Amino acid sequence: MTATVPTSTTTMRAAVQRRYAGPEEIHVETVEAPTPGTGEVLIEVRAAGVDRGVWHLATGRPLVMRVIGFGFRRPRQPISGEDVAGVVVGIGPGVTRFSLGDEVLGAASGSYAEHAIAKEDRLVRKPASLSFEEAAVTPVSGVAALRAVERATITPGQRVLVLGASGGVGSFAAQLAVAAGAAVTGVASAAKADLVRSLGAVEVIDYRTTDITALNHEFDVIIDTGGLTPLRRLRRILSPTGTLVIVGGEGGDSLMGGSTRALLSPLVSLFTRQRLMGLMSVTAAAPLEDLVSRIEAGDLRPALTRTFPLAEAGKAVSELAAGRIAGKAAVVVSQP
Ligand SMILES: NC(=O)c1ccc[n+]([C@@H]2O[C@H](COP(=O)([O-])OP(=O)(O)OC[C@H]3O[C@@H](n4cnc5c(N)ncnc54)[C@H](OP(=O)(O)O)[C@@H]3O)[C@@H](O)[C@H]2O)c1
């Protein structure tokens, strides 16, 4: 069986980066449009989300990424972007869940482009209540937050700390923890405190002026998405049987970046009643369905605050890396 693709789709505009460098190297070119393989669909991209993963793929940092398959000398996928929302315009062999014309969101390969390929098991239908821009910022950050909150097994009344509550993952995690009945303290820069309060946090602490680990606070759950606070300091403000989920953090050494704490935490966990764990989230259909149903139930809303045209995709990634995006940003590729 061959793919069903529109004959008009042979070339497309895409935000491309052919070598590891800063996101300022990302530029728009006309390239060949992709064709869906087995189990894949071709999406006419309406909008694409901006997240830290795109910055990592642009810079090739930390270096361990190059070893695990993202391209040793240069990005294996020269087109940037993973989060996607758009319309199915081509169907590969064996696709059963989607038809031409379906509006979808999920994870694609190279979504900062007029067309992108996605595996059907990494997509779900877009609810009508979400704009394409909101849908586009949900998959990667939303699924990571959902997985973190699931692993933390939050119960009503618990005190939950979200480090990085103004960021992509943190803005979803704070809302999910509130929906689970927790009293959420968010850590963020002062300029984004209002956003964090609007997500339901009862308290916001500015990491630039206050070291939360030096305060007399105790949390049942800590979800860490920002900064590289050492494990021993986080454990100091975690209850004796509390749970720490490390989603990520920027900085660290050039080889491992911010991932060392996540790798170490299960080992430290062997010697304490506290549960310490790192998270490795995969953006797949099942958690996306869960997120979409929570959005439709009114428990969750993507904190979309900025949009950029495709020509400014590199700027969008630079702005995120510089800490100038509150919540989430989207690259708008085409209007219906
Ligand atoms: N494990 C996984 O599967 C997975 C999945 C997705 C992402 N990640 C990782 O998770 C991390 C967060 O991703 P993201 O997309 O949410 O990034 P983001 O949107 O840039 O958010 C980062 C957050 O961290 C805050 N922050 C910065 N420095 C801090 C500090 N010293 N102390 C406390 N908070 C600080 C920021 O606050 P302000 O903006 O207010 O300054 C912001 O809220 C990244 O490292 C990413 O690679 C991991």
XYZ file of N, CA and C and ligand atoms in Angstrom, residues 50-53 56 140-141 144-145 163-171 187-193 196 207-208 224-229 246-250 258 278-282 320-321 323-328, ligand 1:
207
model
N 6.881 25.661 21.471
C 8.292 25.969 21.742
C 8.621 25.372 23.099
N 9.632 24.541 23.163
C 10.002 24.005 24.476
C 11.508 23.807 24.549
N 11.990 23.513 25.747
C 13.442 23.410 25.979
C 14.099 22.351 25.104
N 13.343 21.314 24.768
C 13.901 20.258 23.932
C 14.378 20.805 22.599
N 17.714 22.302 23.084
C 18.747 21.260 23.226
C 19.131 20.703 21.850
N 4.285 18.153 24.546
C 5.520 17.775 25.244
C 5.474 18.210 26.713
N 5.165 19.475 26.961
C 5.148 19.974 28.341
C 4.003 19.363 29.135
N 4.710 15.673 30.035
C 5.738 15.590 31.088
C 5.131 15.941 32.447
N 4.305 16.999 32.466
C 3.664 17.409 33.728
C 2.709 16.337 34.232
N 8.787 23.656 41.388
C 9.918 24.527 41.040
C 9.851 24.778 39.538
N 9.781 26.049 39.141
C 9.618 26.373 37.723
C 8.154 26.413 37.326
N 7.291 26.893 38.215
C 5.845 26.876 37.950
C 5.436 27.852 36.850
N 6.307 28.781 36.479
C 5.985 29.719 35.396
C 6.427 29.196 34.042
N 7.032 28.001 33.999
C 7.570 27.476 32.745
C 6.586 26.568 32.028
N 7.076 25.936 30.971
C 6.216 25.090 30.151
C 5.659 23.915 30.944
N 6.544 23.075 31.453
C 6.093 21.903 32.212
C 5.444 22.349 33.518
N 6.073 23.315 34.195
C 5.597 23.741 35.511
C 4.202 24.333 35.473
N 3.866 25.063 34.391
C 2.538 25.692 34.333
C 1.445 24.629 34.205
N 7.486 28.140 42.509
C 8.725 28.915 42.501
C 8.926 29.433 41.085
N 9.142 30.743 40.975
C 9.265 31.397 39.662
C 9.887 32.767 39.862
N 10.260 33.418 38.764
C 10.746 34.797 38.880
C 9.555 35.715 39.194
N 9.855 36.843 39.858
C 8.783 37.733 40.335
C 7.902 38.224 39.192
N 8.500 38.459 38.013
C 7.733 39.007 36.893
C 6.624 38.054 36.441
N 6.770 36.763 36.760
C 5.776 35.782 36.298
C 4.909 35.267 37.449
N 4.999 35.941 38.610
C 4.252 35.473 39.790
C 2.743 35.519 39.552
N 1.577 32.495 37.751
C 1.577 31.294 38.609
C 0.370 31.321 39.551
N 12.735 32.702 43.113
C 14.026 32.016 43.350
C 15.200 32.971 43.255
N 14.966 34.153 42.654
C 16.094 35.086 42.495
C 16.399 35.816 43.791
N 10.190 19.150 40.350
C 11.283 20.075 40.043
C 11.470 20.198 38.528
N 11.162 21.380 37.998
C 11.337 21.607 36.553
C 12.277 22.772 36.270
N 12.838 23.385 37.307
C 13.662 24.569 37.061
C 14.769 24.739 38.074
N 15.926 25.208 37.596
C 17.080 25.360 38.479
C 17.746 24.001 38.691
N 18.851 24.003 39.360
C 19.567 22.743 39.616
C 19.854 22.618 41.102
N 18.815 22.768 41.923
C 18.998 22.697 43.370
C 19.508 21.301 43.743
N 12.026 14.661 39.739
C 12.877 15.597 38.993
C 12.548 15.477 37.514
N 11.962 16.536 36.978
C 11.616 16.546 35.548
C 12.815 17.042 34.745
N 13.457 18.098 35.215
C 14.598 18.641 34.481
C 15.131 19.876 35.147
N 16.094 20.467 34.491
C 16.739 21.679 34.994
C 17.865 21.997 34.030
N 18.145 23.254 33.857
C 19.146 23.654 32.866
C 20.497 23.920 33.515
N 21.702 19.038 32.778
C 20.943 19.011 34.034
C 20.435 17.641 34.418
N 13.713 10.412 38.960
C 13.809 11.243 37.762
C 12.685 10.842 36.818
N 12.379 11.695 35.864
C 11.283 11.403 34.931
C 11.828 11.354 33.511
N 11.364 10.392 32.747
C 11.654 10.355 31.305
C 10.311 10.212 30.600
N 9.765 11.316 30.124
C 8.404 11.256 29.576
C 8.428 11.076 28.053
N 7.472 10.317 27.555
C 7.345 10.104 26.107
C 5.977 10.639 25.686
N 12.851 31.765 24.746
C 12.594 30.764 25.790
C 13.869 30.528 26.599
N 14.989 30.333 25.889
C 16.243 30.044 26.585
C 16.676 31.207 27.470
N 14.688 33.009 29.164
C 13.729 33.150 30.272
C 12.695 34.229 30.015
N 12.494 34.600 28.743
C 11.551 35.688 28.453
C 10.174 35.202 28.000
N 9.915 33.908 28.154
C 8.564 33.402 27.860
C 7.911 33.032 29.187
N 6.727 33.550 29.438
C 5.945 33.105 30.598
C 5.037 31.983 30.112
N 5.014 30.864 30.821
C 4.187 29.739 30.391
C 4.696 29.178 29.084
N 3.866 29.266 28.048
C 4.206 28.640 26.773
C 4.135 29.631 25.614
N 12.042 14.521 31.900
C 11.382 14.786 30.782
O 10.864 13.895 30.118
C 11.247 16.238 30.360
C 10.218 16.633 29.505
C 10.098 18.004 29.183
C 11.040 18.906 29.683
N 12.049 18.445 30.469
C 13.025 19.389 31.057
O 12.342 20.091 32.085
C 12.931 21.387 32.227
C 11.831 22.448 32.155
O 11.351 22.492 30.820
P 10.361 23.652 30.388
O 10.050 23.430 28.950
O 9.266 23.739 31.359
O 11.312 24.936 30.531
P 10.907 26.468 30.710
O 9.598 26.721 30.050
O 12.079 27.257 30.258
O 10.698 26.655 32.278
C 11.775 26.704 33.172
C 11.252 27.149 34.516
O 12.309 27.109 35.480
C 12.299 28.323 36.229
N 13.635 28.537 36.758
C 14.730 29.007 36.132
N 15.775 29.049 36.975
C 15.315 28.599 38.174
C 15.902 28.407 39.445
N 17.202 28.678 39.677
N 15.153 27.927 40.445
C 13.846 27.635 40.248
N 13.220 27.802 39.068
C 13.959 28.268 38.031
C 11.813 29.346 35.251
O 11.321 30.488 35.940
P 11.239 31.957 35.252
O 10.935 31.718 33.797
O 10.116 32.622 35.999
O 12.572 32.594 35.444
C 10.715 28.570 34.540
O 9.546 28.571 35.329
C 13.986 21.511 31.132
O 15.242 21.194 31.666
C 13.560 20.458 30.117
O 14.644 19.999 29.345
C 12.165 17.151 30.825
